Short mmCIF file of C-alpha atoms and ligand atoms in Angstrom, two decimals:
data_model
loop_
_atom_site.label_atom_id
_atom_site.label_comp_id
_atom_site.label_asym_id
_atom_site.label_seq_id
_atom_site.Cartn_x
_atom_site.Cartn_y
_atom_site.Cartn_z
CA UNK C 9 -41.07 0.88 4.35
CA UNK C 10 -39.84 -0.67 1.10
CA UNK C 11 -36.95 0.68 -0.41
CA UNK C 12 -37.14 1.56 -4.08
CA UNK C 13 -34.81 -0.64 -5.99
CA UNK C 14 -31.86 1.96 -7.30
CA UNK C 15 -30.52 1.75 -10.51
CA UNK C 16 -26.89 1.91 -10.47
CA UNK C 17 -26.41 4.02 -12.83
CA UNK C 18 -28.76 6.80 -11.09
CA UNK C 19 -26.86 6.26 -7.75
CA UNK C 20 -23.48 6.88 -9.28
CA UNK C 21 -24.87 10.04 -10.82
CA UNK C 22 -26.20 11.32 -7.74
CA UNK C 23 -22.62 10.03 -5.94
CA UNK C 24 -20.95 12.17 -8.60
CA UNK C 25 -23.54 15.45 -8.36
CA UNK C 26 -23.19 15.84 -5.11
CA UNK C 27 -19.21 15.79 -5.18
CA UNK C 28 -19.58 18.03 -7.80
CA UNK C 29 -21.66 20.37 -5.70
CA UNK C 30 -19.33 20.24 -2.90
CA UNK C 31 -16.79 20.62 -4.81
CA UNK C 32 -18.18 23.59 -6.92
CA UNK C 33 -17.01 22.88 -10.08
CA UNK C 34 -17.89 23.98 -13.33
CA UNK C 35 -21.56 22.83 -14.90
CA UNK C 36 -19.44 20.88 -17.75
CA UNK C 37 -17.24 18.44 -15.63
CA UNK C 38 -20.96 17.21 -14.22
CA UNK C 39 -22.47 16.98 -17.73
CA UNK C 40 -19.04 15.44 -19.31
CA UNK C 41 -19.35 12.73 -16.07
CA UNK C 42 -22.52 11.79 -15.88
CA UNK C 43 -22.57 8.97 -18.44
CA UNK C 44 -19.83 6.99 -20.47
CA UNK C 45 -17.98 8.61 -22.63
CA UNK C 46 -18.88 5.07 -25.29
CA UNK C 47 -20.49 2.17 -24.63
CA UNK C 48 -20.64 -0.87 -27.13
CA UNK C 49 -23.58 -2.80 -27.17
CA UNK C 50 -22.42 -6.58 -29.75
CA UNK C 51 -24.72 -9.40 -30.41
CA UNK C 52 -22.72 -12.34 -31.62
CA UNK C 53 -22.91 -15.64 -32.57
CA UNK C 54 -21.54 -18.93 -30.57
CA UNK C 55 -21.71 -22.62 -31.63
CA UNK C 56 -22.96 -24.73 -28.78
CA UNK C 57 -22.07 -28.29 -27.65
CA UNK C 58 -24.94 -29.41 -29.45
CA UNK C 59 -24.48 -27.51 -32.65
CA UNK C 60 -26.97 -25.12 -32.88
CA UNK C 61 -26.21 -21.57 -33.15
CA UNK C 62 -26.64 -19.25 -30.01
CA UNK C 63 -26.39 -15.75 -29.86
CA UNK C 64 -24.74 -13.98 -26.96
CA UNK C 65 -25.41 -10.33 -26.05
CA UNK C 66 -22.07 -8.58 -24.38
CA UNK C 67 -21.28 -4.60 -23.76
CA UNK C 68 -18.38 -2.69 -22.99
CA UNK C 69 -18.39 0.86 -21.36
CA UNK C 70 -15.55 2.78 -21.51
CA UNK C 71 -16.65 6.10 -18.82
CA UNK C 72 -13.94 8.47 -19.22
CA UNK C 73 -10.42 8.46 -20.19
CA UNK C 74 -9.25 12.22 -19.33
CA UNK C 75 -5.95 10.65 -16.58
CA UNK C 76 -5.38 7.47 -19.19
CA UNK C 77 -6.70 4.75 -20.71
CA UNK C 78 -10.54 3.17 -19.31
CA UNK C 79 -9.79 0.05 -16.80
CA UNK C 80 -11.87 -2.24 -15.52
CA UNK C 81 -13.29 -5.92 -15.34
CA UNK C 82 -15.71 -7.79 -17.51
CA UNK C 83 -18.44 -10.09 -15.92
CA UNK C 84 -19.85 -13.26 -16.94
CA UNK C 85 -23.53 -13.06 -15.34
CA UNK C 86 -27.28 -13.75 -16.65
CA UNK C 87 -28.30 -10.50 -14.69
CA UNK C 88 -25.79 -8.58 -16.58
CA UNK C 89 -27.74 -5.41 -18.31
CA UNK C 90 -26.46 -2.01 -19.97
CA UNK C 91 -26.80 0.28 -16.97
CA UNK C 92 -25.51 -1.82 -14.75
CA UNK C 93 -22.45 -2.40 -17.03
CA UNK C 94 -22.15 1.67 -17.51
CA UNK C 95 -22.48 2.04 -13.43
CA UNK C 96 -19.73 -0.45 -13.00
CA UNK C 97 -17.66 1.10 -15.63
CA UNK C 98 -17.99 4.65 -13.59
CA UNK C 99 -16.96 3.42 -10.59
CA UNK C 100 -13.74 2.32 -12.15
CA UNK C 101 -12.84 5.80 -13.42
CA UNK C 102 -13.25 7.15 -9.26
CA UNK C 103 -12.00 3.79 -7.88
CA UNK C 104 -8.70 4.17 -10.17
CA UNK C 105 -8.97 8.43 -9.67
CA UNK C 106 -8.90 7.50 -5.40
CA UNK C 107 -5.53 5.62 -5.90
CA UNK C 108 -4.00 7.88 -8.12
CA UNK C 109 -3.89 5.40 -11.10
CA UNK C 110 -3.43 6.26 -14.51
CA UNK C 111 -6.48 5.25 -16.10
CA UNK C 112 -9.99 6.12 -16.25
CA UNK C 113 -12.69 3.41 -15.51
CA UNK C 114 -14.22 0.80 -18.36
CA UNK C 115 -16.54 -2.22 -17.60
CA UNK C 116 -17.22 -5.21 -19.90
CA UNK C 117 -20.02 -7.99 -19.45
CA UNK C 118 -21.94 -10.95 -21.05
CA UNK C 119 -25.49 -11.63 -20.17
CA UNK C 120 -24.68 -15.66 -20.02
CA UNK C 121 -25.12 -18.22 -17.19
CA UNK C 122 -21.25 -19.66 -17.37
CA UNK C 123 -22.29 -22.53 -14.21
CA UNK C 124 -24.75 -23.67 -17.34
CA UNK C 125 -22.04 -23.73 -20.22
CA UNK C 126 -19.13 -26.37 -21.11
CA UNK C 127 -15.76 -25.09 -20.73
CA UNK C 128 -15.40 -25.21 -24.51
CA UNK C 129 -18.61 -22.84 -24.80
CA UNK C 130 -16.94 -20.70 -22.11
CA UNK C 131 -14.41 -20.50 -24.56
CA UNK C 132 -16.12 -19.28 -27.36
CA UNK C 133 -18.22 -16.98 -25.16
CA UNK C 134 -14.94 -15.58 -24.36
CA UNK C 135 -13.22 -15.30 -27.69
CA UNK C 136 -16.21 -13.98 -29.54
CA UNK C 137 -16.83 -10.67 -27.15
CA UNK C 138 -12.98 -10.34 -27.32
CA UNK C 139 -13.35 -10.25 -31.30
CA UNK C 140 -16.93 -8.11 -31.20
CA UNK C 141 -15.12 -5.15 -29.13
CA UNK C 142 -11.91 -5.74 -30.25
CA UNK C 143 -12.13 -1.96 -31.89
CA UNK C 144 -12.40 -0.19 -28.96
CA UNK C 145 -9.64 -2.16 -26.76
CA UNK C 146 -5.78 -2.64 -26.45
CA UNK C 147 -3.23 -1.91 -24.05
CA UNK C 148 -3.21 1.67 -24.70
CA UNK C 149 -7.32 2.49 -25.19
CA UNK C 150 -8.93 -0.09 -22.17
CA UNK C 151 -7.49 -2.96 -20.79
CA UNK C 152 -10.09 -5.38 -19.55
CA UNK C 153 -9.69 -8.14 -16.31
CA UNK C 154 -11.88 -10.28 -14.60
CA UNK C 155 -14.80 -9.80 -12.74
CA UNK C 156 -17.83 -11.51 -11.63
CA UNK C 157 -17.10 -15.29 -12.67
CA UNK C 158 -14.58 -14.14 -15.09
CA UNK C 159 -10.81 -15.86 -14.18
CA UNK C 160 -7.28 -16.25 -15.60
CA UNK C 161 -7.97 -18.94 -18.07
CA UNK C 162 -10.95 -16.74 -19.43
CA UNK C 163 -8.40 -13.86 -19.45
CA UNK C 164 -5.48 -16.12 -21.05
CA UNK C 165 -8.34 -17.12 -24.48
CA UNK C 166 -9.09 -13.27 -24.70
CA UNK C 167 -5.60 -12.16 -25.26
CA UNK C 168 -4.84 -15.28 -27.08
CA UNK C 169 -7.85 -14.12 -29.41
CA UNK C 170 -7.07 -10.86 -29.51
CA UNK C 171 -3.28 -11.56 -30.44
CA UNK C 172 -4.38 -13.55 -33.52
CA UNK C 173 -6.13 -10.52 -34.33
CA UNK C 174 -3.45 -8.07 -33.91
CA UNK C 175 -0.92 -10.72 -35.48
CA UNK C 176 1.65 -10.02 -32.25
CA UNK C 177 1.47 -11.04 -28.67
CA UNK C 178 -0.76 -8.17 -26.45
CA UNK C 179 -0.36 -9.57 -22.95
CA UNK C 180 -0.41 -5.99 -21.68
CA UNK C 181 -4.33 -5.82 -23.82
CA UNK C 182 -5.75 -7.88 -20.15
CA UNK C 183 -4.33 -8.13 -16.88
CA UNK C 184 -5.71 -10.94 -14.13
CA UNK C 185 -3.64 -13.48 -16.74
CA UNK C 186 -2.20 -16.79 -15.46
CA UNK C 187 1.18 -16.01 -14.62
CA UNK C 188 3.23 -18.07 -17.32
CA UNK C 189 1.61 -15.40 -19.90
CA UNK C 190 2.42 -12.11 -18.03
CA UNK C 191 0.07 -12.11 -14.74
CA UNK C 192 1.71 -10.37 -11.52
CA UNK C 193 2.41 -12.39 -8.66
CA UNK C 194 -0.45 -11.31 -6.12
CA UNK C 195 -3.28 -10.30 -8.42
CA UNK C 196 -5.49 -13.37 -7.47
CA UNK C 197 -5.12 -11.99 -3.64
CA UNK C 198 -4.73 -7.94 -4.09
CA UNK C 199 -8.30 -7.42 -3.48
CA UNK C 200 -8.40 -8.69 -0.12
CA UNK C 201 -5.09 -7.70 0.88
CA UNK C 202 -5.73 -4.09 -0.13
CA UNK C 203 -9.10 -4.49 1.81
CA UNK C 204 -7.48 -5.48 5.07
CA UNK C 205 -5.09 -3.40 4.57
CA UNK C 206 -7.65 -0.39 4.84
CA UNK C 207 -9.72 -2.21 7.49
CA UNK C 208 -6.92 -2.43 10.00
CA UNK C 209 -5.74 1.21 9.24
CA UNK C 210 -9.47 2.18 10.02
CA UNK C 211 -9.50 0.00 13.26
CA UNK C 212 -6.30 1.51 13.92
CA UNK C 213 -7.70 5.35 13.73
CA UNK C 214 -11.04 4.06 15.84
CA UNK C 215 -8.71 2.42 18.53
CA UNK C 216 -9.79 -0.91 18.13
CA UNK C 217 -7.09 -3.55 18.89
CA UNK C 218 -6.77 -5.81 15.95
CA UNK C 219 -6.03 -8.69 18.58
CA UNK C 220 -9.02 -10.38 19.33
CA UNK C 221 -11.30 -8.01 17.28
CA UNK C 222 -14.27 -9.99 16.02
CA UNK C 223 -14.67 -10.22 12.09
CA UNK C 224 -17.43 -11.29 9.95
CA UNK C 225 -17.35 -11.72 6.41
CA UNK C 226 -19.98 -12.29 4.00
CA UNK C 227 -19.15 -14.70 1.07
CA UNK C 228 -16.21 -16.91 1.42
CA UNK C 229 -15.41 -16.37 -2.22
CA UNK C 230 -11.80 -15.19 -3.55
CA UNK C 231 -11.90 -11.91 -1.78
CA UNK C 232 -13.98 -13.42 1.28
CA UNK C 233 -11.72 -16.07 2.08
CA UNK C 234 -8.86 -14.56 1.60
CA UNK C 235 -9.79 -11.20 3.48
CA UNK C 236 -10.82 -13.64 6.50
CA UNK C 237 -7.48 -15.27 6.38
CA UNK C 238 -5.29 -12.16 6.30
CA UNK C 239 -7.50 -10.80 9.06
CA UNK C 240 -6.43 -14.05 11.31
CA UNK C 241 -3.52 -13.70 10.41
CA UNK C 242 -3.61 -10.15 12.18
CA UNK C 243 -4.85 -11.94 14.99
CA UNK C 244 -8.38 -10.61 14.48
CA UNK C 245 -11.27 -13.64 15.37
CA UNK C 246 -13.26 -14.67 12.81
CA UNK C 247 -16.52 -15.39 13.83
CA UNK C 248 -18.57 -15.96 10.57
CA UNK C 249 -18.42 -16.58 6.93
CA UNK C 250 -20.77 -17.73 4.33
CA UNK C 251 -21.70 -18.55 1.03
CA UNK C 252 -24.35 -18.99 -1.72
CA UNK C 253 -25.50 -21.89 0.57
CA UNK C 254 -25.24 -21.54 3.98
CA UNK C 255 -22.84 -19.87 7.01
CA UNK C 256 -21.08 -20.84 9.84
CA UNK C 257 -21.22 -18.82 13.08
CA UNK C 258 -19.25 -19.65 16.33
CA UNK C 259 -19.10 -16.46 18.26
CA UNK C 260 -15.09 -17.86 20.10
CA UNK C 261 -14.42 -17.95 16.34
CA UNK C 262 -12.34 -20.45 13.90
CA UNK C 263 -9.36 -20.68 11.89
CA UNK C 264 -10.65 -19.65 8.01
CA UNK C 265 -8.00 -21.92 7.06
CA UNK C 266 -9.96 -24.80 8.07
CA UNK C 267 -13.01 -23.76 6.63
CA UNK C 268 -11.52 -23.35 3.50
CA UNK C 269 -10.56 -26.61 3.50
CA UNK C 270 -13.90 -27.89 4.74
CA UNK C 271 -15.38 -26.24 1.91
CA UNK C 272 -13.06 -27.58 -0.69
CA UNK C 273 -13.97 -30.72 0.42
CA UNK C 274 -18.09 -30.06 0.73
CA UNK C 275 -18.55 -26.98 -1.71
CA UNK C 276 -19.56 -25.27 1.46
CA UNK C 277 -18.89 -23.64 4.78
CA UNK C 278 -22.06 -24.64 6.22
CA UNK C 279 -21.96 -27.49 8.83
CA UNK C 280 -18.27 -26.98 9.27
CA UNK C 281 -18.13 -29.25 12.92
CA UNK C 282 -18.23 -26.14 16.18
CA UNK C 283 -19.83 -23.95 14.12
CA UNK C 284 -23.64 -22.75 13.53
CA UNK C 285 -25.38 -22.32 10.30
CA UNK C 286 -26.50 -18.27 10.07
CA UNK C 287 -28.22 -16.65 7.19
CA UNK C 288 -26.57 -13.82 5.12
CA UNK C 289 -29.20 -11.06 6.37
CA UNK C 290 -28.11 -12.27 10.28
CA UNK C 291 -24.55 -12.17 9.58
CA UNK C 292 -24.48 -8.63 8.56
CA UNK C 293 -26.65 -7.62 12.01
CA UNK C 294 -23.99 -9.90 14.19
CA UNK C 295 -22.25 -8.12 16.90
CA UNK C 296 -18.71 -7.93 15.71
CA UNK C 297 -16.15 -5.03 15.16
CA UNK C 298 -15.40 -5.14 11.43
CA UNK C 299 -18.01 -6.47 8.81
CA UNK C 300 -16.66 -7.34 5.43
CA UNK C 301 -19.22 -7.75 2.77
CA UNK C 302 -17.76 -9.59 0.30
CA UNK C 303 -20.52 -10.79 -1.94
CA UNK C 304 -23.09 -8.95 -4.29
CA UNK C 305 -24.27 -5.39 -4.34
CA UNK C 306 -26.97 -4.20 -1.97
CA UNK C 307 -26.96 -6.08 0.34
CA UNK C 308 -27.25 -3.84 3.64
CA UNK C 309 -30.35 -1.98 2.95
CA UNK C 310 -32.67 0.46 4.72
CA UNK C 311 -34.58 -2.59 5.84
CA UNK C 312 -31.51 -4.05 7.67
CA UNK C 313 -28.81 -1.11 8.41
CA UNK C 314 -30.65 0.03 11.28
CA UNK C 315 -29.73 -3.31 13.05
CA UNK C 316 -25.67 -3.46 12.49
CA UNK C 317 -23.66 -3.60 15.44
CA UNK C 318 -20.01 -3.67 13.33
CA UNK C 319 -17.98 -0.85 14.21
CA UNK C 320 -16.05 -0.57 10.67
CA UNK C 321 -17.83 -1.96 7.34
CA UNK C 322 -14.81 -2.52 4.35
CA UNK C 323 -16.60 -3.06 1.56
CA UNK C 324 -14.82 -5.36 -0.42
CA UNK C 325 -17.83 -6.49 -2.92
CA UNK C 326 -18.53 -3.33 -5.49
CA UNK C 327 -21.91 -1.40 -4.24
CA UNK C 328 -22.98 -3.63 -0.96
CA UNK C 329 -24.10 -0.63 0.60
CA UNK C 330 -27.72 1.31 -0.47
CA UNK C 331 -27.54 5.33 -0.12
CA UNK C 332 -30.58 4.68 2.72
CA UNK C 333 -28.30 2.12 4.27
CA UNK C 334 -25.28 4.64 4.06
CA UNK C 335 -26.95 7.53 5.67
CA UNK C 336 -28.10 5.08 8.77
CA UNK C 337 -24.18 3.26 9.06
CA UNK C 338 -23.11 7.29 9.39
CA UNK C 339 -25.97 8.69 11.78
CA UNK C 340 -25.14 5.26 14.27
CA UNK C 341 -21.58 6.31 13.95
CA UNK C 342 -20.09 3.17 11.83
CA UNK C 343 -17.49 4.17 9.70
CA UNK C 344 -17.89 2.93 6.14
CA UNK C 345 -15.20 1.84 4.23
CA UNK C 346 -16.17 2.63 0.69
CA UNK C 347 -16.03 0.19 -2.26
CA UNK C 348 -13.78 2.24 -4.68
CA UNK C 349 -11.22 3.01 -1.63
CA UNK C 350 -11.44 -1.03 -0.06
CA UNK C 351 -11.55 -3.19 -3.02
CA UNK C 352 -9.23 -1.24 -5.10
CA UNK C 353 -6.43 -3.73 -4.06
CA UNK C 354 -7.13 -5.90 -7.32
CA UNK C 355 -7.15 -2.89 -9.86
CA UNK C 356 -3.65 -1.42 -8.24
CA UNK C 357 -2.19 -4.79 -8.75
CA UNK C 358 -3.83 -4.83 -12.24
CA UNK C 359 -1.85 -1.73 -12.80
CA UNK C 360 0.98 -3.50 -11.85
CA UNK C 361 0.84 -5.63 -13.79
CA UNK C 362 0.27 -4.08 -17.09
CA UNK C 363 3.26 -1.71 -16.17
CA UNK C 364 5.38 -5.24 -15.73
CA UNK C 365 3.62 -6.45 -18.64
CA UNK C 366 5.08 -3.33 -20.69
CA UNK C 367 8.22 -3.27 -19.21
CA UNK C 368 8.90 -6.90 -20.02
CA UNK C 369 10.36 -7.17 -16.13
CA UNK C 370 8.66 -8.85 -13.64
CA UNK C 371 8.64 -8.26 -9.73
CA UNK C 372 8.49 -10.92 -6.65
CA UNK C 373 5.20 -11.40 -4.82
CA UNK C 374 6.62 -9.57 -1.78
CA UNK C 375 7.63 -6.25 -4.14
CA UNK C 376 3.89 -6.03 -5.16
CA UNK C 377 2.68 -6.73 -1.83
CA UNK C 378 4.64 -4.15 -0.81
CA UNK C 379 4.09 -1.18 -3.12
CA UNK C 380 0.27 -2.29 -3.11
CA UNK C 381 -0.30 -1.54 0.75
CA UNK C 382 2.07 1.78 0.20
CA UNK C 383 -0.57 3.25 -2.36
CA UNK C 384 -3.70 1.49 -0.56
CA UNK C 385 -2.34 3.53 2.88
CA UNK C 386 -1.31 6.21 1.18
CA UNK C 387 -5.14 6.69 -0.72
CA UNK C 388 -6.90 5.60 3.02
CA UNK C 389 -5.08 8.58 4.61
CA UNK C 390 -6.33 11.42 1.75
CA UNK C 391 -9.49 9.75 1.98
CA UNK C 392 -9.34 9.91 5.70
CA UNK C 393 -8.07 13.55 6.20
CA UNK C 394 -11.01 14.41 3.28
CA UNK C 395 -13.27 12.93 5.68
CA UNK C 396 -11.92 14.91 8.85
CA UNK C 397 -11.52 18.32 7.03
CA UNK C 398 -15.11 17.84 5.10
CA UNK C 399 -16.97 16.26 8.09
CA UNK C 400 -18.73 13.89 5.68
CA UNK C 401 -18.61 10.32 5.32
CA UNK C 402 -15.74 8.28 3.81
CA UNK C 403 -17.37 7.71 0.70
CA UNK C 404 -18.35 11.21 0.16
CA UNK C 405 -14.72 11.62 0.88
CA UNK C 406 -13.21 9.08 -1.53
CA UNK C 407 -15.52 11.14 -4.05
CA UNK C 408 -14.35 13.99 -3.41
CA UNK C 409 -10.61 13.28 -4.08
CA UNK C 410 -11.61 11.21 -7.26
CA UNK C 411 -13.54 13.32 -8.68
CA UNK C 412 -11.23 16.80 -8.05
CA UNK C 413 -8.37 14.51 -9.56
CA UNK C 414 -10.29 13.65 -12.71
CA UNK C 415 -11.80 17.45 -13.04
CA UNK C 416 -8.00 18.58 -13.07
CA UNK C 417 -7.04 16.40 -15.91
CA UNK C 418 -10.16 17.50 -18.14
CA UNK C 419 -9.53 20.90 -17.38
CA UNK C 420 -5.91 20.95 -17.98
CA UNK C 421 -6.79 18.83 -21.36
CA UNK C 422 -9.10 21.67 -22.27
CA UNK C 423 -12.57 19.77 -21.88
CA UNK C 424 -14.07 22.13 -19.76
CA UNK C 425 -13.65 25.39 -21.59
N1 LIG Y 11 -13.07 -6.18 -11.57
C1 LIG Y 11 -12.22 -5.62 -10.58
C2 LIG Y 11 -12.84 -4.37 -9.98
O1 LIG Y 11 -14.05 -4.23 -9.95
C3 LIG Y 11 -10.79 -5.43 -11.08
C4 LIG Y 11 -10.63 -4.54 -12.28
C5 LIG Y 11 -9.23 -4.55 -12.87
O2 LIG Y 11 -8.36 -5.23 -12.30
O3 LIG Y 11 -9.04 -3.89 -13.87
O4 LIG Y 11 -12.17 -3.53 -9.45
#
């Protein structure tokens, strides 16, 4: 049976409805949460390499901002379109609610193909949707980072732009900066760390012995590599990785180390010598304990979920999972490690970094690492105990918890009155 292609922006909704339900809250805090609170469409112009004029279409949704000021990454993609952009930017507001941050969720994008532009029109790309929402922004009203193929030098020409505009340094306006401009030591690895971090207290709670468990992660990307590499370092066995053009499979497993190298050298992990090439769909049904997808949303599916063997999924990519796909994982008894509770490991550190960034003091790499697991354990246990008390899956646990948290700020504000 096919499964009809979701919009995420109707699958958030629902997410939200039903925690509303369960939750039994009043009618408003659904109608208040059920779309953006402002979302800025901007059409602007960019000179190309050749000199003719193009004009790029960008958005940013800012969801809700009742616990602080709308958080959240922008994304350089051709597929990037307005719902998807508002989905994103809800997610943010629960992902940020589950870890107790102060800020509600934004999301930015560019519909642009950035592997088809120079690094000067990257540039401009950059500094023109800076400029076209530079209105609604700042450090105090949404503080954008990167996403999708978004990176520190593309967040280093925003708040360069954006400065110029303000006519005073804003490094606290982005966070995901290069460090000599106000990054945080760690950002470029908090989302995997705070993944793994999860994933081994799940494995933990399911009595599975980290030593020797077998891992497979899809996408060896910056969260994907680095998740795989932590995990070895646990003494977990990696036995497969991939990318956009192939995979590598070796069921005694590998050191990702290598294969990072191999890849650095290649631009891939496939062929990497003692290993087997394996497509993405038979990497996610391998028989492992802990399955990290780590690359684009829905990607286990009603058509494929029935055939997972994985023990623990940690979602580390932002919506891998399809509702039909979640409510198989749960009835075969795999616990699900929900997006907004295992990738929140880059926004925490994003937080930490705008608080150094306003502080104008800056803290070692092992001070973030360390106050990052703290509030990634500390958010897996209310998640978990939701889970237990509830008997419902962790997602429709994190939910829970994010949106009570965010109903209690609107109500004490007087929004739902
Ligand atoms: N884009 C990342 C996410 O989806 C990070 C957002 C941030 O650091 O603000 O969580």
């Amino acid at each position: 049976m096919a499964e009809k292609t979701l919009n995420p922006f109707e699958i958030v909704q629902h997410q939200i409805k039903e925690a509303c339900d369960a939750l039994k809250l009043e009618p408003a805090v659904f109608e208040i949460l059920k779309q953006p609170m402002r979302c800025l469409e901007v059409n602007y112009p960019v000179t190309m390499d050749d000199g003719s004029i193009k004009v790029f279409t960008g958005f940013r949704s800012q969801h809700n901002d009742a616990v602080g000021p709308t958080k959240g990454g922008i994304r350089f993609h051709p597929g990037v379109y307005v719902d998807e952009v508002k989905a994103l930017s809800m997610w943010m507001t629960f992902k940020c609610a589950v870890l107790g941050l102060p800020y509600g969720g934004g999301k930015g994008g560019v519909i642009c193909n950035p592997k088809g532009l120079s690094a000067r029109e990257i540039e401009e790309v950059s500094r023109g949707w800076i400029r076209a929402v530079s209105q609604i922004v700042g450090p105090e009203k949404d503080i954008p980072a990167p996403d999708v193929y978004t990176n520190p030098q593309i967040m280093a020409w925003m708040v360069d732009e954006f400065s110029k505009i303000r006519e005073q340094n804003s490094f606290g306006l982005m966070t995901g900066k290069p460090l000599i401009i106000g990054g945080s030591a760690g950002r470029g690895e908090a989302t995997a760390r705070g993944c793994v971090t999860v994933a081994l207290a799940a494995a933990k709670k399911m009595g599975i012995n980290v030593k020797g468990a077998r891992v497979a992660v899809q996408g060896f990307g910056n969260a994907g590599s680095v998740a795989a590499r932590l995990m070895y370092d646990a003494g977990a066995k990696i036995i497969a990785v991939n990318d956009s053009r192939g995979g590598a499979y070796n069921p005694d497993g590998f050191d990702p180390n290598a294969i990072l190298a191999y890849k650095e050298k290649n631009g891939t992990v496939k062929g990497y010598p003692g290993t087997k090439d394996i497509s993405s769909g038979d990497l996610l049904t391998l028989d492992c304990d802990i399955l990290i997808p780590a690359a684009l949303e829905n990607q286990l599916t009603s058509a494929n979920a029935g055939s997972v063997k994985a023990k623990i999924v940690a979602e580390a990519a932002n919506g891998p999972t399809t509702p039909e796909a979640d409510a198989t994982l749960r009835s075969k008894g795999i616990l699900v490690i929900p997006d907004i509770l295992a990738n929140a490991g880059g926004v925490t550190v994003s937080y930490f970094e705008w608080v150094q960034n306003l502080a104008n003091f800056y803290w070692t790499e092992e001070e973030v690492n360390t106050k990052l697991e703290q509030m990634m354990l500390r958010s897996f246990d209310a998640v978990w105990n939701m889970h237990d008390a509830q008997n419902c899956s962790m997602r429709q646990a994190a939910y829970l918890v994010a949106v009570d948290r965010v109903a209690q700020a609107m109500r004490v504000r007087g929004w739902l009155k």
